[in-house]
Tab-separated table of C-alpha atoms in Angstrom:
chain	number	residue	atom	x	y	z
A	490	UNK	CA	93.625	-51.020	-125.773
A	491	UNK	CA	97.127	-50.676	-124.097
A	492	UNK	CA	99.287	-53.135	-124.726
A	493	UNK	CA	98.561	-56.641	-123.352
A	494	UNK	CA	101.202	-57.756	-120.925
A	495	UNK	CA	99.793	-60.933	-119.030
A	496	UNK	CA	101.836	-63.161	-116.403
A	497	UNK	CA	102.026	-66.676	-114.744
A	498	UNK	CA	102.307	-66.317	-110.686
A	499	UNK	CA	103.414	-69.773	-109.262
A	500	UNK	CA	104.557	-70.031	-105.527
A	501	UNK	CA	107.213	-72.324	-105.824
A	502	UNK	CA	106.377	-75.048	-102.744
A	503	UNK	CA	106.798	-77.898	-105.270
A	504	UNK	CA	107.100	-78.461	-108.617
A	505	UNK	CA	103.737	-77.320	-111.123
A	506	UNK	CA	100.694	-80.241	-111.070
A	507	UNK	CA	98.524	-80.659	-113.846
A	508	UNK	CA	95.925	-77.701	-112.426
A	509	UNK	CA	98.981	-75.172	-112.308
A	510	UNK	CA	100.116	-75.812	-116.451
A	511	UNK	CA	96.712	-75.258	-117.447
A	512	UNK	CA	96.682	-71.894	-115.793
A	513	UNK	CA	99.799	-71.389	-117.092
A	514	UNK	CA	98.901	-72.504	-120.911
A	515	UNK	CA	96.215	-70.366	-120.696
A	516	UNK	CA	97.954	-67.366	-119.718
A	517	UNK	CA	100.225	-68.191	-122.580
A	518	UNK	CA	97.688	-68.234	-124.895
A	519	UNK	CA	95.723	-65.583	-124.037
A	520	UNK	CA	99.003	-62.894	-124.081
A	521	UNK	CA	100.196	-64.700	-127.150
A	522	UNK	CA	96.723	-64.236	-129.219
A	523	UNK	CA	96.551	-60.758	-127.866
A	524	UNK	CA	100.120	-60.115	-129.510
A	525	UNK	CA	101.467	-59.762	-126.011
A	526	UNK	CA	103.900	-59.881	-123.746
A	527	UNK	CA	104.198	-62.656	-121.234
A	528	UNK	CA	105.788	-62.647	-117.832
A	529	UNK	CA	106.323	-65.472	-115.203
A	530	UNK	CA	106.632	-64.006	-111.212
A	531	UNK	CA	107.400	-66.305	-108.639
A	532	UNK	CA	105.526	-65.728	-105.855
A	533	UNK	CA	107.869	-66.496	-102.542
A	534	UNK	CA	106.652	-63.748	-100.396
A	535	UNK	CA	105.680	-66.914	-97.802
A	536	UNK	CA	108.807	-68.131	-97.513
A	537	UNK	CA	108.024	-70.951	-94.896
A	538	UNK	CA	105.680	-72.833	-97.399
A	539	UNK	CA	108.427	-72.411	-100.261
A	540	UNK	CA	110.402	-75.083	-101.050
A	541	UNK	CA	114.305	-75.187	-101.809
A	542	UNK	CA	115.046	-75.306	-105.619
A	543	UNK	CA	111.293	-75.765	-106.956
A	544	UNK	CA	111.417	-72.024	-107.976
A	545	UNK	CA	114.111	-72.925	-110.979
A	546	UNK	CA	112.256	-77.041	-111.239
A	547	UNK	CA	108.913	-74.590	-111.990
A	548	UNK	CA	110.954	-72.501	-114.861
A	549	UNK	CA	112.358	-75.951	-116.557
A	550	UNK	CA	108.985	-77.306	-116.545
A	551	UNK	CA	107.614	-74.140	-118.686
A	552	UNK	CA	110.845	-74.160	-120.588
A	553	UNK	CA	110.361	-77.948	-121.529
A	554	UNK	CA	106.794	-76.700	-122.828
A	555	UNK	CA	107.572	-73.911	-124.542
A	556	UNK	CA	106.541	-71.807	-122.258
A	557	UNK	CA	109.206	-69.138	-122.128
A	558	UNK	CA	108.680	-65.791	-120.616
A	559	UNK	CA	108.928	-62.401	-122.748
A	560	UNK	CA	111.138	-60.455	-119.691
A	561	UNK	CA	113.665	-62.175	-116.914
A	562	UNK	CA	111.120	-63.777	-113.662
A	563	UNK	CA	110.717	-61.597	-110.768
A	564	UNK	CA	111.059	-63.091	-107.077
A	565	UNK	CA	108.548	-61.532	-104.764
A	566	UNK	CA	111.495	-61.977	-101.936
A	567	UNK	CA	113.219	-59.363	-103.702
A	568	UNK	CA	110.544	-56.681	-103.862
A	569	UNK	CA	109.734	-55.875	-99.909
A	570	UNK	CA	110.794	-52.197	-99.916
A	571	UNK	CA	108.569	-51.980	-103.011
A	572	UNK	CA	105.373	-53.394	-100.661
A	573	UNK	CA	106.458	-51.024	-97.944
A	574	UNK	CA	106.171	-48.095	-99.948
A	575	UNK	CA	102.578	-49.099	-101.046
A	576	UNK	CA	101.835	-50.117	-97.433
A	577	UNK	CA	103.077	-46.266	-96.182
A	578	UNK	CA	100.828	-44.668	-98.468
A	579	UNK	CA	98.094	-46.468	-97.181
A	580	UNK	CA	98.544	-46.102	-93.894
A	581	UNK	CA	99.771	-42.195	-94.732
A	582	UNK	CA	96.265	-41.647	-96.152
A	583	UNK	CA	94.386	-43.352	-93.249
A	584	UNK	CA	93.703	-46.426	-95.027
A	585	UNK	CA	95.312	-48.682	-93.276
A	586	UNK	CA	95.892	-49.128	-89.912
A	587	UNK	CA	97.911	-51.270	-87.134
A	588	UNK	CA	96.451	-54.436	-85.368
A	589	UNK	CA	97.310	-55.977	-82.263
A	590	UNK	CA	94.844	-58.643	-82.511
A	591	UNK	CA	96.023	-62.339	-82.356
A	592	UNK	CA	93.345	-64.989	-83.724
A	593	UNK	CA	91.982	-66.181	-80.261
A	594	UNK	CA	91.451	-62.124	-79.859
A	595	UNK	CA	89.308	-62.133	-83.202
A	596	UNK	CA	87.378	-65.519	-82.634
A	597	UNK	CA	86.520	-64.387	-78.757
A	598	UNK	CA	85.575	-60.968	-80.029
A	599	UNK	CA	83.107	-62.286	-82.824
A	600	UNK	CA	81.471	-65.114	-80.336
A	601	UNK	CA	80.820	-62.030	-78.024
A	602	UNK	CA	79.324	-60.223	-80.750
A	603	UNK	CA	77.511	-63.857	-81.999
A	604	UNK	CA	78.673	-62.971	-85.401
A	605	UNK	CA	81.477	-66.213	-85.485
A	606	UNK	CA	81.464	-67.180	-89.151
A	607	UNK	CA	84.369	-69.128	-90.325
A	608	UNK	CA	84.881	-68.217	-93.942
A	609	UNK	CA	86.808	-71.145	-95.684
A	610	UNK	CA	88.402	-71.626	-92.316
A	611	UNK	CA	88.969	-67.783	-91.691
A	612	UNK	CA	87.487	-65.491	-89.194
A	613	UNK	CA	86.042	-62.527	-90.795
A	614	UNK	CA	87.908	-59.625	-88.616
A	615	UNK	CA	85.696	-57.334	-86.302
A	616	UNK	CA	87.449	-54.108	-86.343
A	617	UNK	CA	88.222	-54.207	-83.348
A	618	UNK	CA	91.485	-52.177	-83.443
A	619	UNK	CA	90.320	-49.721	-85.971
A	620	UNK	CA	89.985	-47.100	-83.169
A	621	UNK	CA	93.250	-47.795	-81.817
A	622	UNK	CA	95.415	-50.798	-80.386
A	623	UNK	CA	93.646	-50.149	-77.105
A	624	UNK	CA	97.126	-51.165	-75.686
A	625	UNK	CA	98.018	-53.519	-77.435
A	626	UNK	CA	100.973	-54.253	-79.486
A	627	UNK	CA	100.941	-54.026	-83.158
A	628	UNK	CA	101.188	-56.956	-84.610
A	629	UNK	CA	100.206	-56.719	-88.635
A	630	UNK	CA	98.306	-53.763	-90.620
A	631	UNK	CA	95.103	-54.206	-92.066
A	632	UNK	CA	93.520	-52.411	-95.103
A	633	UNK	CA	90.120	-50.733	-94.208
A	634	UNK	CA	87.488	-52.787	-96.290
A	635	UNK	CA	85.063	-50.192	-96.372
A	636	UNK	CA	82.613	-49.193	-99.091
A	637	UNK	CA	80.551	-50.793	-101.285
A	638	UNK	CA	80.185	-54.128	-102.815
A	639	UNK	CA	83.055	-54.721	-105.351
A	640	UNK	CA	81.673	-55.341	-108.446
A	641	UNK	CA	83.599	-57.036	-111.274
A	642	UNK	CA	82.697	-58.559	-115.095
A	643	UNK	CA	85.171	-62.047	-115.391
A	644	UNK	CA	85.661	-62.650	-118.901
A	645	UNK	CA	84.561	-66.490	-118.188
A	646	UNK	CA	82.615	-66.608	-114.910
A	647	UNK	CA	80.515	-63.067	-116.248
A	648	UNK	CA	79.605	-60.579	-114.167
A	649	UNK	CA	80.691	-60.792	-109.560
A	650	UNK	CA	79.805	-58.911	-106.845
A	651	UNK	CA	81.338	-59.229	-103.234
A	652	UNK	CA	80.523	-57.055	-100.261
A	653	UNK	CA	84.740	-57.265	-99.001
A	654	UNK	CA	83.254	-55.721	-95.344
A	655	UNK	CA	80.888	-58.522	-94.782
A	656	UNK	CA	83.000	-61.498	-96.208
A	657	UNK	CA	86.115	-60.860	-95.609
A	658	UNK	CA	86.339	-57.497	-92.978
A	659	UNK	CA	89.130	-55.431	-92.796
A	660	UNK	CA	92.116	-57.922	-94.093
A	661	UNK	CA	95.569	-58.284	-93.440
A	662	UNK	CA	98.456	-56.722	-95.473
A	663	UNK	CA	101.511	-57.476	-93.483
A	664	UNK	CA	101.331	-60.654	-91.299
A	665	UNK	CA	101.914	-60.915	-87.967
A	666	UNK	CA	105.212	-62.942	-88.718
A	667	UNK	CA	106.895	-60.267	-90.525
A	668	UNK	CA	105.737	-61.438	-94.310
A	669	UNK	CA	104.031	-59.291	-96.630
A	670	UNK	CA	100.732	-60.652	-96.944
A	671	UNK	CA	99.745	-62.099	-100.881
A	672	UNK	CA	96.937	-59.448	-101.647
A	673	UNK	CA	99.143	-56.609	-101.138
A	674	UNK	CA	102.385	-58.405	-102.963
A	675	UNK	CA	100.047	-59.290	-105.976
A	676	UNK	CA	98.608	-56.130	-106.366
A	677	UNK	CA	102.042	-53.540	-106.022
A	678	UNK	CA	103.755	-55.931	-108.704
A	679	UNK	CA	100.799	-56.374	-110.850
A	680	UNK	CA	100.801	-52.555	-111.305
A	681	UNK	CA	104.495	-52.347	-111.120
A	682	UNK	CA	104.612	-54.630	-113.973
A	683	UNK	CA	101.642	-53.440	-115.979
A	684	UNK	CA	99.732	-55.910	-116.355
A	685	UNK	CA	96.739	-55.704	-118.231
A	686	UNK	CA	95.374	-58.949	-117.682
A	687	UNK	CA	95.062	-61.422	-115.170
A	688	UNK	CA	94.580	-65.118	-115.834
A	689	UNK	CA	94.954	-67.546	-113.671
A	690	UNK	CA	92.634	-70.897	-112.009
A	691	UNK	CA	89.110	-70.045	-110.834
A	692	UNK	CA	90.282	-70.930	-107.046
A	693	UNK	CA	91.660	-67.384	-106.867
A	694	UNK	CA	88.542	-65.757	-108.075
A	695	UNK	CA	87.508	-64.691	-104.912
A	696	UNK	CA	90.797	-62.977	-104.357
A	697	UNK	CA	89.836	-60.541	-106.715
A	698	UNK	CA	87.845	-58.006	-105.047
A	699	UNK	CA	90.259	-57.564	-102.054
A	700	UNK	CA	92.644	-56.804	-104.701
A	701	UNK	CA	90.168	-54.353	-106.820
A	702	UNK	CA	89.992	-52.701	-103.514
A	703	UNK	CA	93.477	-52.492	-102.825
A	704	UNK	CA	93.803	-51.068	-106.702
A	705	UNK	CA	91.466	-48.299	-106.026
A	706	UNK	CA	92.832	-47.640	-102.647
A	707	UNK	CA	96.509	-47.159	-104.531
A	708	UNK	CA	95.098	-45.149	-107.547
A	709	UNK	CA	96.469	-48.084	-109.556
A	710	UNK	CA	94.238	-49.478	-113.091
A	711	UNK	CA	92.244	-52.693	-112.732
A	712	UNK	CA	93.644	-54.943	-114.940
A	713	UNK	CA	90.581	-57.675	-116.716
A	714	UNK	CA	90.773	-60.881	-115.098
A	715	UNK	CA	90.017	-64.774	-116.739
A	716	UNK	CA	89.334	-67.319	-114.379
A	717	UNK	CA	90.266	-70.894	-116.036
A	718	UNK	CA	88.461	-74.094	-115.224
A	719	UNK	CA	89.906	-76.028	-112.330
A	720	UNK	CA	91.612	-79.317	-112.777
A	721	UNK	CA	89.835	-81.914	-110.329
A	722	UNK	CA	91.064	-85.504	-108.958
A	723	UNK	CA	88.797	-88.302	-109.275
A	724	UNK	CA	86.964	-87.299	-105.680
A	725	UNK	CA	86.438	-84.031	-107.294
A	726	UNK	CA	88.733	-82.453	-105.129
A	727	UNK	CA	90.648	-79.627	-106.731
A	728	UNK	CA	94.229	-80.546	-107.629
A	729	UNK	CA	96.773	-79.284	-105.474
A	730	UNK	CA	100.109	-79.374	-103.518
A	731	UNK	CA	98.296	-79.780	-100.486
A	732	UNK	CA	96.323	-83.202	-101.360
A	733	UNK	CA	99.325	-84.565	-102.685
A	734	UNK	CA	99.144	-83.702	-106.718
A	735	UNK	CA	101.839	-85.058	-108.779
A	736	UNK	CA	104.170	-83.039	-110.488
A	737	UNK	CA	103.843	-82.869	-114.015
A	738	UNK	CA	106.561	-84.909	-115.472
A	739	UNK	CA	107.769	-82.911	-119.089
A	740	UNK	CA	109.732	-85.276	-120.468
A	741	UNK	CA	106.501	-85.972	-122.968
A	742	UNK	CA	105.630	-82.069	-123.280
A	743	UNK	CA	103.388	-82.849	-126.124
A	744	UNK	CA	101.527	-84.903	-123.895
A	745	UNK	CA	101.331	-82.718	-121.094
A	746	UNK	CA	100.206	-79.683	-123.067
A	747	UNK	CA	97.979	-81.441	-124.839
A	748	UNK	CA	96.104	-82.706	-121.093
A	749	UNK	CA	96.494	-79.375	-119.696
A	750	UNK	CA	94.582	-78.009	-123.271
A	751	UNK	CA	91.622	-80.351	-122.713
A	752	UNK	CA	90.073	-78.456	-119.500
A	753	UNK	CA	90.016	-74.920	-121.681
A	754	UNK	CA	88.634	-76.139	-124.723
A	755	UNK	CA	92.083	-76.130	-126.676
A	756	UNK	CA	92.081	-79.125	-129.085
A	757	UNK	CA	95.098	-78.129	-130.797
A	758	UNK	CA	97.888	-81.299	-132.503
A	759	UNK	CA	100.950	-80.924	-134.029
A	760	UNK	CA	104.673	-82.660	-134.376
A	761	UNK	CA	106.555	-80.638	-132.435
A	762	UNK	CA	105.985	-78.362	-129.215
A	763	UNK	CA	106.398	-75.038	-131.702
A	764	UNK	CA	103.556	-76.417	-134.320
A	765	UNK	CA	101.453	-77.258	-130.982
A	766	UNK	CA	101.228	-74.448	-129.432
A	767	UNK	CA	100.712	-72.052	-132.701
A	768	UNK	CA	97.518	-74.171	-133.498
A	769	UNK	CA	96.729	-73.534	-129.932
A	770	UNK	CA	97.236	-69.862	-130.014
A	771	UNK	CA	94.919	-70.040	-133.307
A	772	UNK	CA	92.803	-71.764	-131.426
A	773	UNK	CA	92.519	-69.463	-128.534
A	774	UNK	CA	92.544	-66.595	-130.850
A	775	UNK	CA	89.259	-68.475	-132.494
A	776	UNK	CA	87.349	-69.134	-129.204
């Protein structure tokens, strides 16, 4: 096996809840059982959604943990000429292609076609402008999701499967806005970086096979993926920013490693942070 290099991948629009440190204990753990090397990447390619100052707020909150990354953080803000080279070869090789479509265009086209099928409040895309812009403007560039079902084996979840054509269509890679879409970013600095393995909550398991897609597409390796258990309020919604989850206050880091241990299995004690997490990486190592 090459060597592991795992990595943490927080967008910083607010400071981490208790859902975000257990993904990022677990990535911890699993690059620090593996005898690897641990990287934290903050994700700001949506810069709208970021918030002021909770990139370096997210960074004390590991730090406070223990949590320290092997390498200096990356900023996805930094990296666009790196996305546009990915996004020329694809569109070089035919891969990719431009699309004027705005979302009224996309929902009229699929109620003509009476295949209108919101997908977790997305519109799978028709193709329509895969023959051309038909006069349109271009407005973003999709990847052509064709082939195949994308097949997968999660080291937690088992084996996935996920026809990308059907339930997702032909997806976006730079946004209409100017951005650079998340699937693309993820995937040009996950090989950049060489990562081996990806950890991170279960909510971004069906992320994966646009992003095997995208791999194969670029010639780049598929790294192995982990999905971790989500953290759930007492409604058994999922925690997150968006229904109001708390930031995770570190001045008890003991306790809050400790809670975000519980949801993997990690029952791990000790006096200090350092004797903590080493019986949690022996833990991990034992699972």
């Amino acid at each position: 096996m090459s060597h592991y290099r795992g990595r943490f991948a927080p967008s910083p629009t607010g400071p981490l809840h208790a859902g975000s440190m257990v993904a990022a204990l677990a990535s911890w753990l699993d690059a620090r059982a593996h005898g690897g090397t641990w990287l934290v990447r903050i994700e700001d390619v949506d810069t709208p959604r970021c918030v002021p100052g909770a990139d370096q707020v997210i960074l004390d909150q590991l730090a406070a943990c223990g949590l320290l990354p092997d390498e200096p953080p990356v900023w996805q803000s930094a990296r666009g000429p790196l996305y546009q080279q990915a996004l020329d070869t694809l569109l070089a090789a035919g891969l990719a292609y431009p699309c004027g479509c705005t979302r009224s265009d996309i929902a009229r086209a699929l109620a003509a076609s009476g295949a209108s099928k919101p997908r977790h409040g997305e519109l799978v895309y028709p193709g329509t402008c895969r023959s051309g812009l038909h006069g349109k403007p271009p407005r973003a560039v999709r990847v052509r999701a064709d082939g195949p079902a994308i097949h997968w084996n999660d080291r937690r979840l088992g084996p996935q499967a996920q026809p990308v054509a059907e339930a997702v269509g032909d997806f976006v890679l730079h946004r209409a806005d100017g951005l650079w879409a998340y699937q693309l970013a993820v995937v040009v600095d996950d090989h950049l970086q060489g990562i081996t393995d990806v950890v991170r909550g279960e909510d971004l398991a069906d992320n994966t096979p646009r992003q095997i897609l995208l791999q194969r597409a670029l010639g780049y390796a598929t790294p192995r993926y982990l999905h971790t258990p989500l953290v759930r309020d007492a409604a058994g919604e999922k925690l997150s920013k968006q229904t109001g989850a708390t930031a995770v206050d570190v001045t008890d880091p003991l306790a809050v490693l400790t809670a975000a241990g519980e949801p993997l299995g990690v029952a791990a004690t000790g006096a200090t942070v350092g004797e903590w997490l080493a019986a949690a990486v022996r833990a991990w190592h034992a699972r």
